[in-house]
Amino acid sequence: MNRKFVSLWLALIMAVAVLAGCAAPAAPSGDAGSTSSDTAADTSADTSGGEEVTLEFTQWWEPELPEGEFRALMDEFEAQNPGIKVELISGPYSATKQQVVAGAATGTMSDVIGLDGAWVSDFVKQGALASLSDLMSEAGFDDSELAAQIQLNGATYMIPVVNFVYPLFSNADLMAAAGIENAPSTRAEFADAAAALTNADSNVYGWVLPLSLEAPNGIQNDVMAWVWASGGSMMADGQPHLTDNEAVSSAMEYIKELYDAGVITPGAFSMSEQDKVEEFTNGRVGMMIDSLAHINLIRERNPDLNFTIAALPAVEGYTGARGLPYASWGIGVAESTPHKAEAWKLVQYLMSEEVNSKLSSIANAFPGNVNSTPDFVESDELFGAAFDIYQAGYPANEFVGLPVAEALMRSFDEQFQLYLDGGQSLEEFLTNAQEAWAENF
Amino acid sequence: MTVTTRTSARARWYKTSKRLAPFAYLSPTLVLLTILSLIPIVMVFYYSLMDNVVMNPDPVFVGLKNYVEILTDDVFHTALFNTLYFTLMSVIFHLIIGLSFAMLLNTDAINPFTKALFRVIYILPWVFTASIIAILWRLMLNPNGVINYLLEWSGLISQKIEWLGSRQVALHAVTFINIWSGYPFYMVSLLAGLQGIPNDMYEAGTIDGANKQQLFRFITLPQLRPIIISLAMLDFIWTMQQFTLIWMTTGGGPIRATEVLSTLTYKMAFSSYEFSLASANAFVILALSLFVAYFYVRHQGATNE
């Protein structure tokens, strides 16, 4: 009986232990496993005692920067702001996105968050982001030095810290071999160049177009770029404007002509941005629209590749400023954080002229502070050229701030693929895409 | 009197504890199952009955509206068809290839060293994770990849095939990749089954005048039947939930050519932020899996009897 009794109690203790293990409180704030709300609770207790505040900062930037560089900037911030510590929670872009989505839903967002412009609208709808306009005015911050602010309903919710622009990359050796002297400036010149560069027998094509549905950002960077480069827009009064829009229809028709002419690298429908860069790096494609962030990667992978950078081609006769697609490392503050003032100090620090110059230099990106100048502009010819293009044009990305931006790109992508594949006419494509988009507005 | 009461109380406690003992032994498992399975399932079902949870701070009860919406959606029908095609073809070819290789490895016609070598080679696809398999096949099936090169070189095709980029071919291509990656599980299980068939049965069959085909049909297959049925049912459930492989090779595209229920659910949740619709979709997948699981459990019960 005793043995049975002991076994029974052991089993009960195990059950309780399992329950306790599952319901155990999260690790202390210094632990990567802690949640924002736990940290917030810990830190508010600390603050009330006049002790230090620990800010959680979730972003995907740290892994993309040279090791230790971003932490060094945070250490500098901590030294300048005694009593505030920054705990970096870093991960790849997609993992960060899921973490932030879950945090927004459950009210456990980190105090400061790295944001993509495509996420902002949805988080604002959920009430997960704090109004930076309020924080700026409380801190008496002059926002004239910010290059851009992502606003919704008249309030700023995201500030682009650094921007990665997407100019036209050309393989100079392939261009020279095809008898093309300068990078194309108009759509007609681009079509001629693409045709001259294409040699299917040697596996070389004029242009590369990634349309993978897994990550449909090719619609933003490689397709809509043609609309923005000629000063066009896919929106009107805050609503989708895909039908009866000459700027959009002419750009789509133009890409279809290139596709039908066979000057685009095969496999476009399943190609991702990474594949695009790989094709260009290996000398199998003459031209691509890509992020400046990839310059060093291309140089590392193929040091012998001779390439140049130019503004995106526009329609014939267009003389206005050319829109240049961009992606940002944006920053925002959680509405749920009890440390908004401290969080804003961190944002302000990252946006300051000196720190923003440093960050853009190590990220190979363009600064979010209008007064900052990254080092590479002076030291690197290609980046210098890109900076000139950036300053002559304007950063254009109409997906920033739109609701469910990725879903919009994906639904457009599906209709666009069907159009390119001959499954529907241009009118049908744009009407279907417009209908799909309109459901989300 | 007091002594009698104390004794009967002790006896009652002893009886009660004896009755409760089995539950106490089971309790660690029951607690874990409740936390890890039951509560999430109930929550997802609850979400599926609400107006967009997570994104909506005050969701309202909408009943079966989400189910009606997805069940009447053309995209859902496409995804369901693709899922069933992907799953059924995978299960059928897993079985055929797995059984063929298992019989090959069980034969006495090959020397033990060669058999051991082929065991290693044949089991290799099973060693890789889904993401490695996806990357590997993306590279090989690239229009400029090695598969097209070999087919062109051997004269079987005259122009490059966009294996993952063509809506006519993509679903077959991802199904093929899944078949390649999954057959070793069948092979290993069936090989164990084949090795367990007593040789006497074959000898008796041979004495009775049965040829190779008859031995296979009347001895091998019936002996392997319980294993085959279990494998097929488990494989059906697992394959129906396949996500990583399809997501990383085609993302459900081109257009909707490889859209399956799992990729559709993911897009609803993490691209459109329609968590209630995604929950309803996930519940439909659960219902389909449960349907097959029911037969699996019944079959297991019958086998045990």
XYZ file of C-alpha atoms in Angstrom:
746
model
C 0.000 0.000 0.000
C 2.838 2.328 0.912
C 4.489 1.907 -2.477
C 1.231 2.613 -4.227
C 0.661 5.612 -2.057
C 4.121 7.002 -2.733
C 3.719 6.392 -6.491
C 0.376 8.160 -6.450
C 1.882 11.208 -4.787
C 4.864 11.159 -7.120
C 2.521 11.178 -10.101
C 0.550 14.058 -8.622
C 3.742 16.008 -7.931
C 4.830 15.451 -11.542
C 1.501 16.758 -12.795
C 1.802 19.852 -10.631
C 5.394 20.329 -11.784
C 4.285 20.141 -15.414
C 1.579 22.704 -14.741
C 3.970 24.937 -12.867
C 6.533 24.631 -15.658
C 3.983 25.666 -18.250
C 2.703 28.542 -16.190
C 6.112 29.685 -14.954
C 6.618 33.419 -15.185
C 8.857 34.648 -17.981
C 12.517 35.103 -17.312
C 13.740 38.398 -15.919
C 14.053 41.312 -18.296
C 17.649 40.559 -19.090
C 16.623 37.260 -20.593
C 15.873 36.958 -24.291
C 12.828 34.913 -23.463
C 11.065 37.650 -21.559
C 8.046 39.365 -22.962
C 7.590 43.062 -23.262
C 4.834 43.234 -20.701
C 6.967 41.394 -18.188
C 9.792 43.743 -18.894
C 7.487 46.679 -18.681
C 6.265 45.503 -15.297
C 9.810 44.939 -14.092
C 11.069 48.223 -15.327
C 8.159 50.271 -14.063
C 8.835 48.834 -10.635
C 12.465 49.799 -11.102
C 11.626 53.293 -12.278
C 9.355 53.934 -9.341
C 12.351 53.157 -7.175
C 14.407 55.676 -9.185
C 16.437 52.918 -10.816
C 17.247 52.214 -14.416
C 14.777 51.590 -17.220
C 15.404 48.770 -19.667
C 14.031 49.368 -23.138
C 13.358 46.372 -25.320
C 14.153 47.067 -28.959
C 12.969 44.458 -31.448
C 14.422 44.771 -34.946
C 16.012 42.791 -37.777
C 18.825 45.293 -38.335
C 21.500 43.962 -35.994
C 22.026 40.666 -37.899
C 22.298 42.597 -41.180
C 25.048 44.905 -39.887
C 28.699 44.056 -39.256
C 28.940 42.168 -35.988
C 28.941 44.318 -32.873
C 28.384 47.629 -34.709
C 24.746 48.131 -33.739
C 25.363 47.073 -30.144
C 28.180 49.637 -30.033
C 25.693 52.378 -30.997
C 23.385 51.215 -28.206
C 26.274 51.243 -25.713
C 26.980 54.811 -26.724
C 23.317 55.677 -26.153
C 23.411 54.070 -22.722
C 26.535 56.054 -21.857
C 24.820 59.284 -22.898
C 21.619 58.414 -21.033
C 22.443 57.024 -17.623
C 19.530 55.096 -16.222
C 18.379 53.743 -19.601
C 19.518 50.365 -20.838
C 18.685 48.921 -24.252
C 18.062 45.243 -24.707
C 18.234 44.293 -28.376
C 15.941 41.532 -29.576
C 17.223 40.685 -33.007
C 16.164 38.173 -35.626
C 15.726 37.801 -39.363
C 13.172 40.065 -41.057
C 10.397 37.476 -41.366
C 10.774 36.228 -37.791
C 10.764 39.813 -36.529
C 7.605 40.507 -38.485
C 5.789 37.547 -36.942
C 7.027 38.497 -33.491
C 5.828 42.072 -33.910
C 2.442 40.936 -35.295
C 1.985 38.638 -32.302
C 3.150 41.384 -29.938
C 0.691 43.865 -31.431
C -2.152 41.381 -31.055
C -1.413 40.488 -27.482
C -0.273 43.895 -26.247
C 3.233 42.600 -25.566
C 5.124 44.604 -28.159
C 8.652 45.660 -27.265
C 9.045 49.279 -26.167
C 10.766 50.292 -29.405
C 10.179 48.409 -32.647
C 11.891 48.215 -36.002
C 9.132 48.686 -38.604
C 8.596 48.173 -42.296
C 6.349 50.790 -43.841
C 4.103 48.002 -45.114
C 3.126 47.034 -41.557
C 2.291 50.455 -40.167
C -1.336 50.805 -41.242
C -2.354 47.491 -39.670
C -0.606 48.204 -36.373
C -2.144 51.662 -36.188
C -5.582 50.117 -36.738
C -4.906 47.824 -33.788
C -3.849 50.789 -31.668
C -0.474 49.133 -31.119
C 1.724 52.094 -32.101
C 2.163 55.323 -30.177
C 1.794 58.635 -31.983
C 5.312 59.911 -32.552
C 3.870 63.354 -33.293
C 2.795 63.572 -29.640
C 6.152 62.317 -28.405
C 7.988 64.800 -30.620
C 5.963 67.744 -29.369
C 6.310 66.614 -25.734
C 10.076 66.452 -26.195
C 10.155 69.743 -28.141
C 11.795 67.984 -31.114
C 12.195 69.866 -34.385
C 11.113 67.422 -37.098
C 12.440 69.507 -39.985
C 15.606 67.413 -40.070
C 13.656 64.197 -40.714
C 13.756 63.187 -44.374
C 10.393 61.442 -44.107
C 7.657 60.503 -41.661
C 4.994 57.869 -42.182
C 1.729 59.438 -41.163
C -1.792 58.139 -40.776
C -4.769 60.295 -39.843
C -2.443 63.270 -39.476
C -0.115 61.669 -36.917
C 3.341 60.183 -37.390
C 3.708 56.516 -36.446
C 6.947 55.568 -38.158
C 10.154 57.389 -38.975
C 12.430 55.885 -41.657
C 15.826 55.645 -39.955
C 17.726 54.679 -43.093
C 16.540 54.100 -46.660
C 17.646 51.552 -49.212
C 16.932 52.809 -52.702
C 16.505 50.660 -55.784
C 18.264 52.125 -58.847
C 19.057 50.353 -62.128
C 22.151 48.130 -62.076
C 23.836 47.383 -65.397
C 26.531 44.849 -66.189
C 29.069 47.136 -67.879
C 30.960 44.338 -69.660
C 27.812 42.803 -71.138
C 26.621 46.265 -72.169
C 29.926 47.033 -73.874
C 29.902 43.672 -75.654
C 26.380 44.435 -76.912
C 27.539 47.826 -78.171
C 25.609 49.869 -75.619
C 27.545 52.850 -74.351
C 25.321 54.313 -71.648
C 22.750 52.931 -69.287
C 19.256 53.344 -70.799
C 17.373 56.439 -69.751
C 14.025 55.850 -71.459
C 11.745 52.822 -71.809
C 12.548 52.532 -75.526
C 16.270 52.586 -74.829
C 15.814 49.972 -72.116
C 13.852 47.668 -74.444
C 16.539 48.009 -77.137
C 19.307 47.365 -74.622
C 17.501 44.332 -73.181
C 17.057 42.880 -76.667
C 20.704 43.499 -77.540
C 21.888 41.917 -74.308
C 19.741 38.789 -74.641
C 21.437 35.692 -75.937
C 19.361 32.687 -74.895
C 21.941 30.222 -76.227
C 24.502 31.608 -73.794
C 21.937 31.906 -71.006
C 22.196 35.683 -70.923
C 19.091 37.861 -70.706
C 18.457 41.581 -70.739
C 16.433 41.996 -67.559
C 15.449 39.965 -64.510
C 12.015 40.177 -62.916
C 11.319 38.387 -59.616
C 7.610 37.678 -59.140
C 7.650 34.957 -56.479
C 4.447 34.856 -54.463
C 6.322 33.812 -51.353
C 7.763 37.320 -51.013
C 5.900 39.469 -53.547
C 8.019 42.604 -53.052
C 9.010 42.368 -56.721
C 5.717 44.163 -57.421
C 6.912 47.122 -55.387
C 10.560 47.165 -56.432
C 10.581 45.853 -59.996
C 7.092 46.467 -61.383
C 5.581 49.601 -59.826
C 9.049 51.164 -60.027
C 8.303 51.761 -63.741
C 5.190 53.754 -62.823
C 6.904 55.889 -60.183
C 10.001 56.528 -62.334
C 7.809 58.414 -64.784
C 6.083 60.401 -62.068
C 2.986 58.174 -62.112
C 0.947 56.910 -59.210
C -1.154 53.830 -58.444
C -3.297 55.736 -55.939
C -5.780 58.587 -56.124
C -7.200 60.303 -53.047
C -5.981 57.498 -50.809
C -7.766 54.836 -52.875
C -6.381 52.318 -55.402
C -6.307 53.745 -58.887
C -5.284 50.930 -61.206
C -8.001 51.180 -63.832
C -8.291 54.131 -66.228
C -4.781 55.083 -65.226
C -2.465 55.609 -68.180
C 0.667 55.594 -65.986
C -0.119 52.124 -64.630
C -1.515 50.555 -67.808
C 1.353 51.766 -70.003
C 3.944 50.414 -67.549
C 2.228 47.007 -67.348
C 1.843 46.810 -71.109
C 5.511 47.707 -71.485
C 6.623 44.897 -69.140
C 4.371 42.448 -70.999
C 6.090 43.457 -74.260
C 9.467 42.734 -72.694
C 8.157 39.406 -71.404
C 6.766 38.403 -74.789
C 9.994 39.461 -76.483
C 11.839 36.873 -74.354
C 14.319 39.353 -72.904
C 13.396 38.544 -69.293
C 15.233 35.722 -67.520
C 13.068 32.542 -67.542
C 11.489 31.442 -64.277
C 10.198 34.901 -63.311
C 7.039 33.555 -61.647
C 8.941 31.641 -58.982
C 11.950 33.919 -58.741
C 12.729 35.758 -55.501
C 14.835 38.865 -54.929
C 17.715 36.654 -53.831
C 17.577 34.737 -57.130
C 17.556 38.029 -59.009
C 20.769 39.180 -57.345
C 22.309 35.757 -57.952
C 21.526 35.925 -61.695
C 23.053 39.394 -61.974
C 26.092 38.523 -59.858
C 26.838 35.514 -62.034
C 26.742 37.602 -65.198
C 23.626 35.950 -66.612
C 21.609 39.138 -66.805
C 22.434 42.574 -68.161
C 20.188 44.809 -66.061
C 18.255 44.648 -62.826
C 16.499 47.013 -60.447
C 17.948 46.350 -57.027
C 18.743 47.680 -53.584
C 22.011 49.496 -52.983
C 22.310 47.297 -49.912
C 23.402 44.498 -52.255
C 26.414 46.283 -53.735
C 28.862 44.803 -51.246
C 27.290 41.368 -51.560
C 27.687 41.444 -55.343
C 31.295 42.592 -55.001
C 32.047 39.853 -52.493
C 30.480 37.118 -54.596
C 31.970 38.244 -57.880
C 34.841 40.692 -57.454
C 35.408 40.754 -61.233
C 31.902 41.926 -62.082
C 32.023 45.374 -63.617
C 28.713 47.153 -63.054
C 27.243 50.638 -62.981
C 24.264 52.358 -61.405
C 21.736 54.674 -63.045
C 18.305 56.191 -62.492
C 15.330 54.109 -63.610
C 14.242 54.636 -67.222
C 11.157 56.807 -67.744
C 8.672 57.221 -70.579
C 9.893 59.155 -73.589
C 9.800 62.900 -73.081
C 9.409 62.785 -69.302
C 11.496 65.526 -67.708
C 10.204 65.584 -64.129
C 11.872 64.116 -61.049
C 12.082 60.320 -61.156
C 10.625 58.288 -58.338
C 13.052 55.771 -56.920
C 11.656 52.760 -55.053
C 12.953 52.422 -51.551
C 12.674 50.231 -48.518
C 13.213 51.564 -45.039
C 14.356 50.496 -41.680
C 11.625 52.342 -39.863
C 11.223 52.872 -36.154
C 8.181 53.184 -33.920
C 7.220 53.155 -30.266
C 4.689 50.751 -28.735
C 1.509 52.282 -27.379
C 1.674 49.816 -24.499
C 5.092 50.869 -23.224
C 5.122 52.726 -19.900
C 8.423 54.348 -20.986
C 7.428 56.448 -23.968
C 9.723 59.337 -23.018
C 12.747 57.038 -22.733
C 11.745 55.251 -25.944
C 11.580 58.576 -27.763
C 15.077 59.418 -26.497
C 16.322 56.308 -28.275
C 14.480 57.244 -31.485
C 15.846 60.782 -31.287
C 19.350 59.439 -30.727
C 19.156 57.222 -33.835
C 17.797 60.126 -35.884
C 20.481 62.590 -34.754
C 22.797 63.841 -37.503
C 25.942 62.110 -36.275
C 24.456 58.752 -35.285
C 22.282 58.593 -38.394
C 25.391 59.222 -40.538
C 27.186 56.399 -38.727
C 24.264 53.981 -39.035
C 23.719 54.729 -42.725
C 27.451 54.289 -43.327
C 27.592 50.826 -41.774
C 24.293 49.815 -43.387
C 25.237 51.145 -46.850
C 21.963 53.034 -46.849
C 20.833 56.602 -47.249
C 20.161 58.558 -44.060
C 16.790 59.430 -42.600
C 18.197 62.715 -41.347
C 18.485 65.295 -44.122
C 21.698 66.694 -42.660
C 23.498 63.355 -42.400
C 25.971 62.236 -45.012
C 27.223 58.654 -45.009
C 30.983 58.061 -45.414
C 30.635 55.891 -48.506
C 29.304 58.744 -50.622
C 32.781 60.258 -50.630
C 34.816 57.061 -50.689
C 32.903 54.899 -53.162
C 32.205 55.928 -56.716
C 29.115 53.740 -57.117
C 27.510 54.920 -53.889
C 28.404 58.485 -54.821
C 26.561 58.068 -58.133
C 23.606 56.533 -56.328
C 23.496 59.441 -53.884
C 23.332 61.865 -56.820
C 20.427 59.889 -58.320
C 18.726 59.854 -54.918
C 19.042 63.598 -54.549
C 17.956 64.313 -58.137
C 14.825 62.161 -57.787
C 12.538 61.357 -54.916
C 12.018 58.218 -52.834
C 8.801 56.600 -54.023
C 7.001 53.706 -52.407
C 3.233 54.007 -52.387
C 2.833 50.712 -50.549
C 4.161 52.305 -47.374
C 1.273 52.972 -45.030
C -1.288 50.995 -47.058
C -3.387 48.384 -45.251
C -2.205 44.784 -45.685
C 0.466 46.009 -48.104
C 1.983 42.572 -48.621
C -1.426 41.082 -49.410
C -1.975 43.899 -51.940
C 1.321 43.093 -53.639
C 0.459 39.400 -53.668
C -2.996 39.821 -55.171
C -1.568 42.194 -57.799
C 1.214 39.685 -58.461
C -1.275 36.857 -59.095
C -3.245 38.929 -61.584
C -0.049 40.197 -63.206
C 1.290 36.663 -63.662
C -1.999 35.639 -65.285
C -1.725 38.646 -67.627
C 1.892 37.881 -68.536
C 0.984 34.230 -69.091
C -1.720 35.251 -71.581
C -4.570 34.200 -69.296
C -6.285 37.594 -69.344
C -6.208 40.944 -71.097
C -4.695 44.135 -69.707
C -8.142 45.503 -68.880
C -9.188 42.315 -67.112
C -5.939 42.248 -65.167
C -6.224 45.812 -63.919
C -9.941 45.495 -63.175
C -9.398 42.297 -61.175
C -6.441 43.794 -59.321
C -8.433 46.953 -58.579
C -11.327 44.865 -57.207
C -8.978 42.790 -55.070
C -7.362 45.920 -53.657
C -10.616 47.779 -53.102
C -11.773 45.050 -50.662
C -9.008 46.103 -48.290
C -9.711 49.833 -48.250
C -16.675 4.404 18.451
C -14.003 6.938 17.561
C -11.690 4.161 16.534
C -14.383 2.671 14.239
C -15.043 6.022 12.596
C -11.333 6.626 12.068
C -10.921 3.144 10.570
C -13.842 3.569 8.176
C -12.558 7.028 7.140
C -9.184 5.527 6.406
C -10.815 2.738 4.416
C -12.821 5.274 2.416
C -9.700 7.312 1.708
C -7.868 4.163 0.664
C -10.715 3.237 -1.706
C -10.899 6.723 -3.150
C -7.163 6.978 -3.657
C -7.190 3.579 -5.325
C -9.893 4.771 -7.705
C -8.037 7.974 -8.413
C -4.627 6.372 -8.798
C -4.939 5.633 -12.563
C -5.939 9.248 -13.195
C -3.028 10.485 -11.142
C -0.627 8.366 -13.185
C -2.160 9.731 -16.356
C -2.307 13.293 -15.127
C 1.127 14.498 -16.418
C 0.177 13.358 -19.908
C -3.366 14.679 -19.606
C -2.133 18.063 -18.408
C 0.352 18.321 -21.269
C -2.244 17.210 -23.830
C -4.710 19.759 -22.487
C -2.203 22.601 -22.620
C -0.525 21.721 -25.882
C -3.454 20.339 -27.887
C -6.878 20.755 -26.400
C -6.684 24.420 -25.381
C -5.167 25.577 -28.737
C -7.796 23.590 -30.663
C -10.629 25.056 -28.610
C -9.149 28.547 -28.993
C -8.793 28.215 -32.759
C -12.382 26.978 -32.983
C -13.513 29.921 -30.850
C -11.545 32.328 -33.088
C -13.166 30.822 -36.177
C -16.594 31.793 -34.860
C -15.667 35.415 -34.217
C -15.391 38.510 -36.352
C -11.695 38.979 -37.070
C -9.942 38.254 -33.782
C -6.467 39.591 -32.962
C -6.801 42.593 -35.296
C -10.150 43.594 -33.878
C -9.902 44.562 -30.210
C -13.611 43.783 -29.637
C -14.452 40.801 -31.831
C -18.101 39.797 -32.062
C -19.614 36.349 -32.476
C -20.535 35.678 -36.115
C -21.374 31.985 -35.937
C -20.507 29.993 -39.046
C -20.080 33.055 -41.277
C -16.327 32.458 -41.695
C -16.934 28.842 -42.658
C -19.558 29.830 -45.222
C -17.158 32.431 -46.632
C -14.263 30.055 -47.121
C -16.359 27.104 -48.287
C -17.920 29.244 -51.025
C -14.612 30.812 -52.072
C -13.119 29.668 -55.387
C -9.613 30.006 -54.018
C -10.474 27.565 -51.236
C -11.806 25.086 -53.798
C -8.586 25.381 -55.806
C -6.513 24.917 -52.639
C -8.589 21.909 -51.599
C -8.225 20.283 -55.017
C -4.478 20.954 -55.050
C -4.130 19.609 -51.502
C -5.950 16.395 -52.378
C -3.951 15.922 -55.600
C -0.669 16.630 -53.792
C -1.570 14.313 -50.923
C -3.012 11.393 -52.873
C -0.233 11.327 -55.465
C 2.358 11.566 -52.705
C 0.837 8.704 -50.719
C 0.451 6.453 -53.792
C 3.973 7.023 -55.086
C 5.526 6.888 -51.622
C 4.023 3.423 -51.322
C 5.039 2.208 -54.774
C 8.608 3.510 -54.573
C 9.029 2.637 -50.899
C 7.817 -0.936 -51.437
C 9.929 -1.401 -54.583
C 13.107 -0.229 -52.849
C 12.316 -2.229 -49.718
C 11.948 -5.407 -51.812
C 15.137 -4.570 -53.652
C 16.986 -4.255 -50.363
C 15.422 -7.430 -49.024
C 16.469 -9.619 -51.922
C 19.235 -12.193 -51.644
C 20.351 -11.517 -55.185
C 22.519 -8.558 -54.110
C 25.555 -8.974 -51.886
C 25.367 -7.503 -48.345
C 27.867 -4.697 -48.999
C 25.957 -3.408 -52.022
C 22.727 -3.676 -50.065
C 24.186 -1.653 -47.172
C 25.464 0.970 -49.617
C 22.069 1.325 -51.294
C 20.322 1.478 -47.941
C 22.367 4.581 -47.169
C 21.761 6.101 -50.597
C 18.026 5.410 -50.605
C 17.478 6.810 -47.144
C 19.325 10.074 -47.853
C 16.265 12.173 -48.873
C 14.730 11.495 -45.494
C 17.740 12.927 -43.687
C 17.266 16.423 -45.102
C 14.935 18.970 -43.524
C 12.109 20.418 -45.621
C 13.914 23.748 -46.058
C 17.092 22.071 -47.318
C 15.025 19.975 -49.725
C 13.281 23.109 -50.983
C 16.548 24.970 -51.587
C 18.139 21.946 -53.230
C 15.285 21.386 -55.661
C 14.832 25.093 -56.366
C 18.425 25.127 -57.578
C 18.093 21.924 -59.578
C 14.742 22.896 -61.124
C 15.835 26.419 -61.959
C 15.421 27.013 -65.728
C 19.228 27.260 -65.821
C 19.593 24.356 -63.420
C 21.071 20.908 -63.769
C 17.772 19.113 -64.567
C 17.078 21.205 -67.644
C 20.721 20.940 -68.647
C 20.644 17.142 -68.500
C 17.309 16.928 -70.321
C 18.521 19.261 -73.059
C 21.844 17.477 -73.314
C 20.116 14.121 -73.688
C 17.780 15.546 -76.323
C 14.588 14.956 -74.317
C 13.585 18.616 -74.388
C 14.320 21.318 -76.920
C 13.703 24.342 -74.720
C 14.009 25.042 -71.014
C 11.077 24.081 -68.811
C 10.068 26.424 -66.007
C 9.391 23.608 -63.560
C 8.293 25.791 -60.653
C 7.273 28.838 -62.669
C 4.785 27.302 -65.086
C 1.209 26.881 -63.928
C 0.889 23.714 -66.002
C 3.885 22.009 -64.413
C 4.425 23.524 -60.943
C 1.978 21.343 -58.979
C 3.430 18.166 -60.489
C 6.941 19.433 -59.729
C 6.289 20.120 -56.022
C 4.446 16.799 -55.732
C 7.452 15.074 -57.248
C 9.765 16.782 -54.721
C 7.522 15.641 -51.890
C 7.483 12.083 -53.233
C 11.272 12.119 -53.424
C 11.626 13.366 -49.879
C 9.085 11.029 -48.289
C 9.525 7.541 -49.771
C 12.370 6.438 -47.402
C 9.940 6.387 -44.465
C 7.879 3.763 -46.297
C 10.991 1.954 -47.427
C 12.386 1.567 -43.915
C 9.064 0.508 -42.400
C 8.232 -1.943 -45.182
C 11.732 -3.402 -45.125
C 11.266 -4.173 -41.435
C 7.906 -5.738 -42.330
C 9.418 -7.813 -45.132
C 12.144 -9.105 -42.858
C 9.484 -10.224 -40.422
C 7.690 -12.501 -42.934
C 8.691 -16.103 -42.159
C 10.559 -17.810 -44.962
C 8.471 -20.935 -44.418
C 5.514 -19.227 -46.009
C 7.410 -18.615 -49.232
C 8.764 -22.165 -49.206
C 5.259 -23.542 -48.731
C 3.988 -21.314 -51.517
C 6.768 -22.429 -53.844
C 6.029 -26.093 -53.102
C 2.380 -25.407 -53.946
C 3.548 -24.151 -57.343
C 3.154 -20.398 -56.883
C 5.245 -18.160 -59.134
C 6.961 -14.903 -58.022
C 3.931 -12.740 -58.767
C 1.634 -15.068 -56.867
C 4.008 -15.187 -53.902
C 3.992 -11.380 -53.856
C 0.221 -11.142 -54.220
C -0.821 -13.896 -51.813
C 1.954 -13.788 -49.191
C 3.923 -10.521 -49.223
C 1.057 -8.064 -49.669
C -1.315 -9.637 -47.103
C 1.520 -9.839 -44.579
C 2.415 -6.168 -45.125
C -1.207 -4.997 -45.199
C -1.390 -3.718 -41.587
C 1.849 -1.755 -42.036
C 0.777 -0.364 -45.422
C -2.580 0.823 -44.097
C -1.004 2.496 -41.049
C 1.694 4.155 -43.159
C -0.746 5.381 -45.774
C -3.080 6.915 -43.214
C -0.308 8.637 -41.287
C 1.267 9.834 -44.517
C -2.076 11.201 -45.705
C -2.406 13.278 -42.533
C 1.192 14.511 -42.591
C 1.244 15.333 -46.293
C -2.022 17.224 -46.107
C -0.378 19.571 -43.626
C 2.785 20.107 -45.698
C 3.669 23.794 -45.711
C 7.408 24.481 -45.702
C 8.213 22.662 -48.908
C 5.505 24.390 -50.962
C 6.008 27.781 -49.374
C 9.744 27.759 -49.985
C 9.585 26.497 -53.552
C 6.608 28.303 -55.075
C 4.832 30.286 -52.337
C 1.569 28.793 -53.652
C 2.153 30.173 -57.147
C 2.441 30.693 -60.055
C -0.959 32.360 -59.816
C -2.734 29.725 -57.647
C -1.259 26.640 -59.280
C 0.288 25.207 -56.096
C -1.957 26.850 -53.521
C -2.761 24.297 -50.827
C -4.801 24.649 -47.646
C -1.740 25.259 -45.463
C -0.326 28.059 -47.641
C -3.760 29.619 -47.953
C -4.136 29.588 -44.156
C -0.723 31.196 -43.720
C -1.524 33.948 -46.225
C -4.862 34.653 -44.560
C -3.215 34.937 -41.146
C 0.112 36.628 -41.784
C -0.427 38.513 -45.026
C -4.070 39.579 -44.883
C -4.265 39.457 -41.066
C -7.625 37.646 -41.339
C -7.066 35.483 -38.297
C -10.669 34.311 -37.973
C -10.831 33.169 -41.592
C -7.443 31.497 -41.144
C -8.762 29.755 -38.021
C -11.812 28.496 -39.926
C -9.512 27.246 -42.687
C -7.262 25.545 -40.140
C -10.293 23.897 -38.597
C -11.334 22.499 -41.962
C -7.846 20.965 -42.291
C -8.239 19.535 -38.785
C -11.629 18.056 -39.697
C -10.168 16.392 -42.804
C -7.256 15.036 -40.771
C -9.601 13.790 -38.063
C -11.661 11.986 -40.681
C -8.613 9.982 -41.751
C -7.381 9.686 -38.149
C -10.710 8.086 -37.213
C -10.157 5.278 -39.714
C -6.554 4.945 -38.573
C -7.599 4.514 -34.941
C -10.349 2.068 -35.927
C -7.881 0.089 -38.002
C -5.352 0.068 -35.142
C -8.065 -1.113 -32.763
C -9.076 -3.910 -35.134
C -5.425 -4.956 -35.550
C -4.884 -5.057 -31.798
C -7.939 -7.269 -31.350
